Coordinates of C-alpha atoms and ligand atoms in Angstrom, one line a residue:
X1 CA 0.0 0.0 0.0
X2 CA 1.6 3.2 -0.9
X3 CA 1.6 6.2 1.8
X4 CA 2.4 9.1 2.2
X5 CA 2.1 11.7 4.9
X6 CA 0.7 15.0 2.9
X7 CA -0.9 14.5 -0.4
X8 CA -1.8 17.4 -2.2
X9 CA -4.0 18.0 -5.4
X10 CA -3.5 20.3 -8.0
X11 CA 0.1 22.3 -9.0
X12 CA -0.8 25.5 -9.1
X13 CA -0.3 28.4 -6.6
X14 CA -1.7 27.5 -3.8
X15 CA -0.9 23.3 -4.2
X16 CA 2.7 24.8 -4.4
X17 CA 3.2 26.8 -1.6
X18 CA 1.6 24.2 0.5
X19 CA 4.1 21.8 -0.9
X20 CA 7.4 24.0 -0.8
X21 CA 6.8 24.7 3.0
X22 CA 6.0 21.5 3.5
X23 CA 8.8 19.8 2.4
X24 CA 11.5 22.6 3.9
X25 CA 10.2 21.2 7.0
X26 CA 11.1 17.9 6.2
X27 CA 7.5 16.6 5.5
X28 CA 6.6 13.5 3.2
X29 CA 4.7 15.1 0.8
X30 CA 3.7 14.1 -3.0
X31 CA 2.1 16.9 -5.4
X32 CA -0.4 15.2 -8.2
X33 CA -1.3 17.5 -10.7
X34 CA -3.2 16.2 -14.2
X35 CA -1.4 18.7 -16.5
X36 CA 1.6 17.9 -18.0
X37 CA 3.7 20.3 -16.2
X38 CA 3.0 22.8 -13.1
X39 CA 1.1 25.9 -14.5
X40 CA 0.4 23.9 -18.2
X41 CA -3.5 24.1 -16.9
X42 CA -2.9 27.2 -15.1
X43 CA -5.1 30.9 -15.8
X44 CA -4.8 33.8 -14.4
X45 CA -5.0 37.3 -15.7
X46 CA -2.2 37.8 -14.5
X47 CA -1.5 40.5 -11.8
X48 CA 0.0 39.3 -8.5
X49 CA 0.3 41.8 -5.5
X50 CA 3.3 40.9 -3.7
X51 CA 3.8 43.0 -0.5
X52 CA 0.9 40.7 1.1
X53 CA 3.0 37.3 1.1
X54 CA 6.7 38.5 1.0
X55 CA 6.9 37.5 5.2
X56 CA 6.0 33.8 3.9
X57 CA 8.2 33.8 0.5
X58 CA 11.5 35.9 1.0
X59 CA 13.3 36.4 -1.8
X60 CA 10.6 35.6 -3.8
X61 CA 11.2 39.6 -6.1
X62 CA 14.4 38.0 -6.9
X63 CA 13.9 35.0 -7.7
X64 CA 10.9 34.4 -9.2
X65 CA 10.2 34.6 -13.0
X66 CA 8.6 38.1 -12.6
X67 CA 7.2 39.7 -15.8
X68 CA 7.0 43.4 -15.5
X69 CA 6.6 45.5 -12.1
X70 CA 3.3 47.3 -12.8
X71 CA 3.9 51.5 -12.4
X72 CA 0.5 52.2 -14.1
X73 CA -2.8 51.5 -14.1
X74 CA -5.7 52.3 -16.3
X75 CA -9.6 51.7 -16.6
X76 CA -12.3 52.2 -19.2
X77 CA -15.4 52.8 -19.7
X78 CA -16.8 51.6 -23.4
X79 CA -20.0 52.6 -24.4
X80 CA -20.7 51.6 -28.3
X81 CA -18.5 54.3 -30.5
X82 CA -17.1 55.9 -27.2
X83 CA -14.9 55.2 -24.5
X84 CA -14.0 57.1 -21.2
X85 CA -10.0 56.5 -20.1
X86 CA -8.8 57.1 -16.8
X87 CA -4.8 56.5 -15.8
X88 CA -2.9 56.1 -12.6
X89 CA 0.7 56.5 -12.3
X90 CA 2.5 56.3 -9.0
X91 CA 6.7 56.7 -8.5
X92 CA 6.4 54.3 -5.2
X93 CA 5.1 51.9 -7.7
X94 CA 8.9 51.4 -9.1
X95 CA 10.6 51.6 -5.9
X96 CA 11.6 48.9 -4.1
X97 CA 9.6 46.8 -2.7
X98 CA 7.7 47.4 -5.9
X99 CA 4.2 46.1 -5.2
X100 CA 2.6 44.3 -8.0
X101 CA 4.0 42.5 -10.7
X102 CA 2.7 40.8 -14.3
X103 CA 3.5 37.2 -14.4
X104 CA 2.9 34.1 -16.7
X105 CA 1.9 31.1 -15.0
X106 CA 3.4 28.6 -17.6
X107 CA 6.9 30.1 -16.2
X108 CA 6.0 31.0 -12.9
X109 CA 4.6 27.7 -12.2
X110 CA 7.1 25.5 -13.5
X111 CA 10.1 27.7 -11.4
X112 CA 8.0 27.3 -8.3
X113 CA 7.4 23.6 -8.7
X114 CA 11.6 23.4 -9.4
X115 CA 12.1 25.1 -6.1
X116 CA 9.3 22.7 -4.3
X117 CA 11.0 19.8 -5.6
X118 CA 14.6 21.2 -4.3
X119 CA 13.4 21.5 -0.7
X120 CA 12.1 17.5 -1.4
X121 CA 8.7 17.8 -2.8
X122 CA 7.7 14.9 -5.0
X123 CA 5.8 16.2 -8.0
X124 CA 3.6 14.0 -10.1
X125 CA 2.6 15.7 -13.4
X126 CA 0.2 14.0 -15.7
X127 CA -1.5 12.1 -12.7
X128 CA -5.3 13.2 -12.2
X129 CA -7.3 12.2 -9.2
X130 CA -10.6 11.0 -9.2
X131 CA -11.8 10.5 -6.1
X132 CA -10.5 10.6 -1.8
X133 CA -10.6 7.3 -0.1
X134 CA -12.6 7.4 3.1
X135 CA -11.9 5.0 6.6
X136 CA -13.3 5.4 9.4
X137 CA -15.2 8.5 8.2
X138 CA -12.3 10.7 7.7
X139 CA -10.7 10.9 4.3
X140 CA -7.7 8.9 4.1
X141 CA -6.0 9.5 0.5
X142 CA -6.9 10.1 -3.0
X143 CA -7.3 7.3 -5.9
X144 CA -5.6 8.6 -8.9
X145 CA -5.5 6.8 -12.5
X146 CA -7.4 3.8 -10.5
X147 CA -4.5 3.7 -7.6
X148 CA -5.3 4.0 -4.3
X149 CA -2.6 6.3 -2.4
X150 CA -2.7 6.7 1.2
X151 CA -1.9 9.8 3.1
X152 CA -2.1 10.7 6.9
X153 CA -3.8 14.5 5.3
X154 CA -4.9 15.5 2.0
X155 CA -5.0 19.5 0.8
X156 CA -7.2 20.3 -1.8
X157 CA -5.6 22.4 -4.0
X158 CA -7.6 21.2 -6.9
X159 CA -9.1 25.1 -8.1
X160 CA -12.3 26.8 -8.8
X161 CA -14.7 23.6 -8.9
X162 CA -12.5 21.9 -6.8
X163 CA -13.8 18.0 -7.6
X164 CA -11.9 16.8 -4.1
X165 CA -13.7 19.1 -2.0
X166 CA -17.1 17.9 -3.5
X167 CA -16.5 13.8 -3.1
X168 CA -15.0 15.2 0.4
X169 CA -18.4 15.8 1.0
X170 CA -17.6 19.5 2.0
X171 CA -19.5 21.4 -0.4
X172 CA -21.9 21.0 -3.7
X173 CA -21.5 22.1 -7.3
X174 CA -21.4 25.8 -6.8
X175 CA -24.4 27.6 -8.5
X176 CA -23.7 29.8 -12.0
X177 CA -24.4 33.2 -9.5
X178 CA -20.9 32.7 -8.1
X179 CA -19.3 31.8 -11.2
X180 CA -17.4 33.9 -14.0
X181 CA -15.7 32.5 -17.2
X182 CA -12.4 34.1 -18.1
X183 CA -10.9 33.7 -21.7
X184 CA -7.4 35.2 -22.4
X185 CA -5.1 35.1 -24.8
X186 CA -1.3 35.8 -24.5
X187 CA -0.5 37.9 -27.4
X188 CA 3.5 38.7 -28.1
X189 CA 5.0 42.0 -29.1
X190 CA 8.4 43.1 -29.1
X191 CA 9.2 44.7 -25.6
X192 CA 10.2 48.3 -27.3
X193 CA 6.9 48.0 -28.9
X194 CA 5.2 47.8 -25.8
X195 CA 7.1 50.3 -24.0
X196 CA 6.3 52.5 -26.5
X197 CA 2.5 51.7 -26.9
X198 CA 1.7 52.0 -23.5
X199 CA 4.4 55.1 -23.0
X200 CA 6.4 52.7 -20.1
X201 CA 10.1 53.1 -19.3
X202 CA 12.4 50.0 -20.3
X203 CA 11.4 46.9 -18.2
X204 CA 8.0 48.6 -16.4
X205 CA 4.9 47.8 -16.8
X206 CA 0.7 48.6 -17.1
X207 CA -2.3 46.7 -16.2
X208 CA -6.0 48.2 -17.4
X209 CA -9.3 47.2 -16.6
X210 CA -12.1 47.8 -18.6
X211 CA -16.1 47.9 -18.3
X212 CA -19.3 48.3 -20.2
X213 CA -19.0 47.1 -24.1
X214 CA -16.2 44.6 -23.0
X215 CA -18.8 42.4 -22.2
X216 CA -22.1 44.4 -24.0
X217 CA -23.4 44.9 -20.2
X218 CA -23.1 41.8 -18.7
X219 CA -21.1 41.7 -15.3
X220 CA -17.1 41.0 -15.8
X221 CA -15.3 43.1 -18.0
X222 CA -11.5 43.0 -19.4
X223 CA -8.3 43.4 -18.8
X224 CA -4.6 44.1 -20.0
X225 CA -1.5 43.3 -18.5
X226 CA 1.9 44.2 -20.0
X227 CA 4.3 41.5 -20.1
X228 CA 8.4 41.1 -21.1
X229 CA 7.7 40.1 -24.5
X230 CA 4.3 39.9 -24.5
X231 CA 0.6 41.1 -23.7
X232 CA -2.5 39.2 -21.8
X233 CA -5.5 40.2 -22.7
X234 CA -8.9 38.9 -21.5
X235 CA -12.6 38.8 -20.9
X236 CA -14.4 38.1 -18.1
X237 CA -17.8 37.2 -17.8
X238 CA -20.3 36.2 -14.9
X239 CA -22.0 32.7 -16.3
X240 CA -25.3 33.4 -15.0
X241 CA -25.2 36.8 -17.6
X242 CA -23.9 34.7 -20.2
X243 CA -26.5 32.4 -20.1
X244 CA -29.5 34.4 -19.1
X245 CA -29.1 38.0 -20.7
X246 CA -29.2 39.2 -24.4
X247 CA -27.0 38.8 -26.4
X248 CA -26.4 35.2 -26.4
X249 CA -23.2 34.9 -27.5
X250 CA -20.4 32.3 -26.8
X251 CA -17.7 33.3 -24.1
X252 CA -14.9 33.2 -27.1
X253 CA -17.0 36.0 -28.8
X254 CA -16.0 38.6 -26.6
X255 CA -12.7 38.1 -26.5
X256 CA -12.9 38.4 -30.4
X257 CA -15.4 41.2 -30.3
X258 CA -13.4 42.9 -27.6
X259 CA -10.2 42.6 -29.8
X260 CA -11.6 44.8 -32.9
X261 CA -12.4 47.5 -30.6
X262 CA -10.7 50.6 -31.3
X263 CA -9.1 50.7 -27.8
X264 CA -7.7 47.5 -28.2
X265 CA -7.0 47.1 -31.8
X266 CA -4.0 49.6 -32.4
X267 CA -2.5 48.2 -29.0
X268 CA -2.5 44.5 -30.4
X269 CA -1.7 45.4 -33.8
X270 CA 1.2 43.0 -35.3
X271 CA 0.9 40.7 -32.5
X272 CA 1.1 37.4 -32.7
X273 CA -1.5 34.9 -30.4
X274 CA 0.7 32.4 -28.3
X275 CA -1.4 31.5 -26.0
X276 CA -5.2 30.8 -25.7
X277 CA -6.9 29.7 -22.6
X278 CA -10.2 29.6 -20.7
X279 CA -10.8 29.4 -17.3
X280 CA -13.7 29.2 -14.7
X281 CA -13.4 32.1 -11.6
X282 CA -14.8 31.8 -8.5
X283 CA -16.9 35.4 -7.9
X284 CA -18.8 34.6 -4.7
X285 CA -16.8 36.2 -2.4
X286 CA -16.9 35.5 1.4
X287 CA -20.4 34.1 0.7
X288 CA -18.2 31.6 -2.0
X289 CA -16.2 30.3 1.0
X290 CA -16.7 26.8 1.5
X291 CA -15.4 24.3 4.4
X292 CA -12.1 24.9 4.7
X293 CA -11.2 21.6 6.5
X294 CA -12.4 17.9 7.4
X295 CA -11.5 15.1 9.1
X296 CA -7.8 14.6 7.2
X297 CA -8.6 17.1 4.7
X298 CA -8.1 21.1 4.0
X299 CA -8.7 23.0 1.4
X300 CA -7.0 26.0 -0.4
X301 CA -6.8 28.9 -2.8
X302 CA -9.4 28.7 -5.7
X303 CA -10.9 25.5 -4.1
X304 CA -11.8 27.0 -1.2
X305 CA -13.5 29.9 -3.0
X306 CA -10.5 32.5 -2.2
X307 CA -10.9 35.2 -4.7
X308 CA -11.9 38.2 -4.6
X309 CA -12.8 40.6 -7.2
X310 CA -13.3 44.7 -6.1
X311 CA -13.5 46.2 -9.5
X312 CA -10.3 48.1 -9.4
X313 CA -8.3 45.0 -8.5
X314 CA -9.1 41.2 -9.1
X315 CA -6.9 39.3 -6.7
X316 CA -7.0 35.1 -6.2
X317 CA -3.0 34.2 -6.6
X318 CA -1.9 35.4 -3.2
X319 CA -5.0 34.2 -1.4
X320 CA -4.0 31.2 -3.1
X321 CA -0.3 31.3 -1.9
X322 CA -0.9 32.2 1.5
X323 CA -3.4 29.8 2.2
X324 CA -1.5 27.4 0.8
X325 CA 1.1 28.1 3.6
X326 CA -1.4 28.3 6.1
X327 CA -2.3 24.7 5.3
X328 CA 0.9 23.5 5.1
X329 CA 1.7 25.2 8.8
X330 CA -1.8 23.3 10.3
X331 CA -0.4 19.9 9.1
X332 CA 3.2 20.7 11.0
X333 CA 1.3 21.8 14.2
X334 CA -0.7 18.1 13.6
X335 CA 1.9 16.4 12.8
X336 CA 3.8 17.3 16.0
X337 CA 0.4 16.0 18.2
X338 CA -0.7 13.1 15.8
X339 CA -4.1 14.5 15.5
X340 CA -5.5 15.2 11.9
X341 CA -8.8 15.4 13.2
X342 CA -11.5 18.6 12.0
X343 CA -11.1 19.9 15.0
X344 CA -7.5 19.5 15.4
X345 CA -7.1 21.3 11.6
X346 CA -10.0 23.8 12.3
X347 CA -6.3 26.1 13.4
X348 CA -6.2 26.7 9.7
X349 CA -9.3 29.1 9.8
X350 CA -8.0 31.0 13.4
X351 CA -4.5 31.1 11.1
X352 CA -6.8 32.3 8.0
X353 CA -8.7 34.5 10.0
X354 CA -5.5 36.3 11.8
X355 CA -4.2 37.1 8.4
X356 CA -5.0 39.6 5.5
X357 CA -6.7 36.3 3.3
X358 CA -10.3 36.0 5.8
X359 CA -9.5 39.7 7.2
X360 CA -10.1 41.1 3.0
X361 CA -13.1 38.7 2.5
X362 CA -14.3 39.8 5.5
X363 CA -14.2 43.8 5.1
X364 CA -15.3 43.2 1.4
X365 CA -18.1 40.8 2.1
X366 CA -20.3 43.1 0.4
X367 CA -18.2 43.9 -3.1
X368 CA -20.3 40.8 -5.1
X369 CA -23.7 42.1 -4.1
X370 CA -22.5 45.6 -4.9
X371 CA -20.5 44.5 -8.4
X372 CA -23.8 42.5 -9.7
X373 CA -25.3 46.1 -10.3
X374 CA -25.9 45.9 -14.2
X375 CA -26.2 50.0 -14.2
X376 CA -22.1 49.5 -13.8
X377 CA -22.1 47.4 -17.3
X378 CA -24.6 49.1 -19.7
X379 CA -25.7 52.3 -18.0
X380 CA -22.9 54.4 -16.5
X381 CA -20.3 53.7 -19.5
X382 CA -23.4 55.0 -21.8
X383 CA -24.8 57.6 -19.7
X384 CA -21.2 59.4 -19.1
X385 CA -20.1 58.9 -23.0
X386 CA -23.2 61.1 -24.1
X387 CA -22.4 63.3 -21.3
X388 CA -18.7 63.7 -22.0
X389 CA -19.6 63.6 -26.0
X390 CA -22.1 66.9 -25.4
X391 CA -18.9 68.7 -23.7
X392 CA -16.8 68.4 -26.4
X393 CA -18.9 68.2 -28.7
X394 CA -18.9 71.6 -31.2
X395 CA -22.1 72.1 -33.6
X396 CA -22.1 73.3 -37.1
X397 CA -24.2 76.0 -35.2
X398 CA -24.0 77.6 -32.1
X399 CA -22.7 75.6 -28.6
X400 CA -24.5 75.4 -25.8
X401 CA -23.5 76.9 -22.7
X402 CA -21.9 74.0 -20.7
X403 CA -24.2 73.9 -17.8
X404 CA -27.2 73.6 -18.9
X405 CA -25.8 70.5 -21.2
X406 CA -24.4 69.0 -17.8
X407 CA -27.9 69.4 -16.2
X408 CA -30.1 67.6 -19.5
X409 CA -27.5 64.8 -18.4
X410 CA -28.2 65.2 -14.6
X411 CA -31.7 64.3 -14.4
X412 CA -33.3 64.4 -10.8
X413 CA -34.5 60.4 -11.3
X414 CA -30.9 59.8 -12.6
X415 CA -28.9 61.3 -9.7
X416 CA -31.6 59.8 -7.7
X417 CA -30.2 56.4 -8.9
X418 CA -26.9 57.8 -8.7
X419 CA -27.0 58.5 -4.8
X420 CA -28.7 54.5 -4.1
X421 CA -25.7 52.6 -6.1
X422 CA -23.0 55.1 -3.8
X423 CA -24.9 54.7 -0.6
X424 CA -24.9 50.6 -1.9
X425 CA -21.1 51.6 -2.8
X426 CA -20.1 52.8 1.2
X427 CA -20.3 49.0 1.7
X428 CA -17.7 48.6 -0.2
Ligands
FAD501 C1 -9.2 34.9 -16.5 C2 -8.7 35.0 -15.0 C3 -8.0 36.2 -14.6 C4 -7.5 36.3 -13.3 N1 -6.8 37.4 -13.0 C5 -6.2 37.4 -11.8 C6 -5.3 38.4 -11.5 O1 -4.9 39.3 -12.3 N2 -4.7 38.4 -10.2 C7 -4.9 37.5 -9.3 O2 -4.4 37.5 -8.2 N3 -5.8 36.5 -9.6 C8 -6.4 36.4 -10.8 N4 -7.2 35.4 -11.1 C9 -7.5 34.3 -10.1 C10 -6.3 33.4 -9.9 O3 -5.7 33.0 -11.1 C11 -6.6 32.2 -9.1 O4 -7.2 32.6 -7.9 C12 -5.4 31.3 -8.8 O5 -4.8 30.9 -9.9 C13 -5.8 30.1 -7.9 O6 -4.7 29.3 -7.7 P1 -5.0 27.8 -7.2 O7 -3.7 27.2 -7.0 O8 -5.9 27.8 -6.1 O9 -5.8 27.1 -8.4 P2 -5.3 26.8 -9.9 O10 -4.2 27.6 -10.3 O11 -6.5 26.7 -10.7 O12 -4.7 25.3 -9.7 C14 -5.4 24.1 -9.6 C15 -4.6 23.0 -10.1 O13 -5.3 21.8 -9.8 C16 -5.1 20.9 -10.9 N5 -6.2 19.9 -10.8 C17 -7.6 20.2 -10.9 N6 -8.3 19.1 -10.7 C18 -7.4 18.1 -10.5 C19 -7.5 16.7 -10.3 N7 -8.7 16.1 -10.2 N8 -6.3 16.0 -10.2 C20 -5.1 16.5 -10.3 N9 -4.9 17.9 -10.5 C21 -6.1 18.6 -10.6 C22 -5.2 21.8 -12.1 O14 -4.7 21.2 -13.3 C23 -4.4 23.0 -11.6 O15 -3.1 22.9 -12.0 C24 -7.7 35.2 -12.4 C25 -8.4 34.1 -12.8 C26 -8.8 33.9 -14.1 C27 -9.4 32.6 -14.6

């Protein structure tokens, strides 16, 4: 019978970190991960904020596979022929300890598997697991390609519809409400040809967000991150929009729509598509927090529902990473007593819960019910472009006077409407 005293599912982020600190403690621990390689199945958009986990990864800015340090940021609104830009640029942003950087997960998986496997991680790509073994009523190991494999703990680390968690019996088939589809594509570009497109100095980087047309008013919206040779571009989209509201098109179809727009188009120009993936993303915020543990069982980052989208910033990798460390940290203090009971493992929620991860879910428990507003998809991107295009707009005949334009905008029922989604908004 083969055992083992940590088994983890799923390479990405947070399977990784559990592993790496696992195994620089001297643990037994296997990785099983269905892709070929670490980060070969692996989405993200990709932005990771670092100054949250650089206490539990030192050295981790000059080591890891880092893309471009992000020094600006940018968001748009589309409405049909117009488009409102806004842009952020901040010097702390390039000084060290520069705080958020672009990566690629194909690279900065496969380096952080390397590293887990130097401390003694055993990582087995290309092995899927299909179900947990169960004795006594606590789970007891996985079965993987028909193999049973035995383990004193199990982490899920399996992502967003975490299959593990499910035949754990810790949580159901999450409903389409707390669901969004992401499709990106990773588009290359010589670096001077991004530096000069998106006006950066050598080696910096931008990320933009964008809302309305992106995703013709349903919730989500896109995004652009700059990378060393390269740009990711996506779409996101909340499935319960994409099936239910008009128009009914196919998640691919934005990304393609989304490309011809004319504040995308010149940016991508010449570009060549490297990379094309699609991934699920789990939207539900705190209320998308399942179980986090069971007898001889946690559960991290994506699979555990830990990410958390604010508008302005979509964050999942370093809830990922840091609750992959706070899982790995539970098994060491129940390893040392020999206990792998629920209770004994419920530490990893007071550890969860004394850090930023449960602390940000906690203070932004309200961000999905406030994001679902479809005036933020359809009506604000259209309301402000016919406002803005009345400003500068200038007749063959004579202008009206500016304020009077401003008020035919300002309706009393509209700023009505206004004030409820910002009183919604102090939630936030
Ligand atoms: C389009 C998009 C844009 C995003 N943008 C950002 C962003 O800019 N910034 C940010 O911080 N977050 C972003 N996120 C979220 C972020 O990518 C995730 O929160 C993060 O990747 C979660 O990491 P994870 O390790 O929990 O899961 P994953 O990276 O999904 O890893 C799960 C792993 O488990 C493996 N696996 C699954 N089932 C099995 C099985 N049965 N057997 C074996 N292996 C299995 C998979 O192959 C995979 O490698 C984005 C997500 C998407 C989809």
């Amino acid at each position: 019978m083969e055992k083992f005293e940590v088994i983890i599912v799923g390479g990405g982020l947070s399977g990784l970190s559990a592993a790496w600190t696992l195994a620089k403690s001297g643990v037994e621990v296997v990785l099983l991960e269905r892709g070929d390689y670490p980060g070969a199945k692996n989405v993200t958009g990709g932005r990771l904020y670092t100054r949250p986990i650089l206490e539990y990864f030192p050295g981790l800015l000059e080591k890891a596979p880092l893309e471009r340090p992000i020094v600006r940021e940018g968001a748009t609104l589309m409405a049909g022929e117009r488009h409102i830009t806004f842009h952020y640029g901040d010097l702390e942003y390039s000084r060290d300890p520069r705080p958020s950087f672009s990566i690629l997960r194909s690279r900065f998986d496969r380096w952080f598997a390397e590293e887990a496997e130097n401390a003694g991680a055993m990582i087995l790509p290309k092995t899927r697991v299909d179900d947990v073994i169960r004795e006594g009523g606590r789970i007891a190991g996985v079965v993987a390609g028909g193999d049973p494999l035995h383990a004193d703990v199990v982490v899920a680390c399996d992502g967003v519809l975490s299959l593990l968690s499910e035949k754990a019996g810790l949580r159901g088939p999450g409903g389409s409400r707390d669901h969004a589809v992401g499709i990106k594509e990773v588009i290359s570009l010589p670096p001077e040809k991004i530096e000069d497109r998106f006006n950066l100095e050598k080696g910096a980087g931008a990320a933009h967000l964008f809302v309305g047309e992106a995703t013709r008013g349903k919730f989500g919206g896109g995004f652009l991150y700059t990378n060393r040779e390269s740009l990711s571009l996506g779409v996101v989209v909340g499935i319960r929009d994409l099936v239910e509201k008009e128009p009914a098109l196919a998640a691919p179809d934005f990304l393609d729509d989304f490309k011809k727009r004319p504040e995308i188009a010149p940016l991508v120009r010449d570009g060549e598509t490297v990379e094309y993936s699609a991934h699920v993303i789990p939207e539900g915020g705190h209320g998308g927090i399942g179980p986090l543990c069971g007898d001889g069982i946690l559960v991290a980052g994506d699979a555990a529902g830990f990410a958390l989208n604010l508008g302005l910033t979509v964050r999942g990798m370093e809830y990922a990473m840091a609750s992959g460390v706070f899982a790995a940290k539970t098994i060491l203090d129940a390893r040392a007593a020999g206990n792998y009971s629920r209770e004994r493992l419920s530490r990893y929620e007071t550890l969860l819960k004394g850090s930023f991860v449960l602390q940000d879910f906690e203070s932004f428990r309200e961000a999905p019910r406030i994001l679902e507003n479809p005036r933020f998809f359809r009506h604000y991107p259209e309301w402000l472009g016919a406002m803005f295009h009345d400003l500068y707009d200038v007749p063959a005949g004579p202008k009206k006077r500016l304020f009077p334009t401003l008020r035919k905008h300002l309706s009393f029922p509209e700023l009505l409407a206004l004030l409820g989604d910002l009183k919604k908004a102090r939630k936030l």
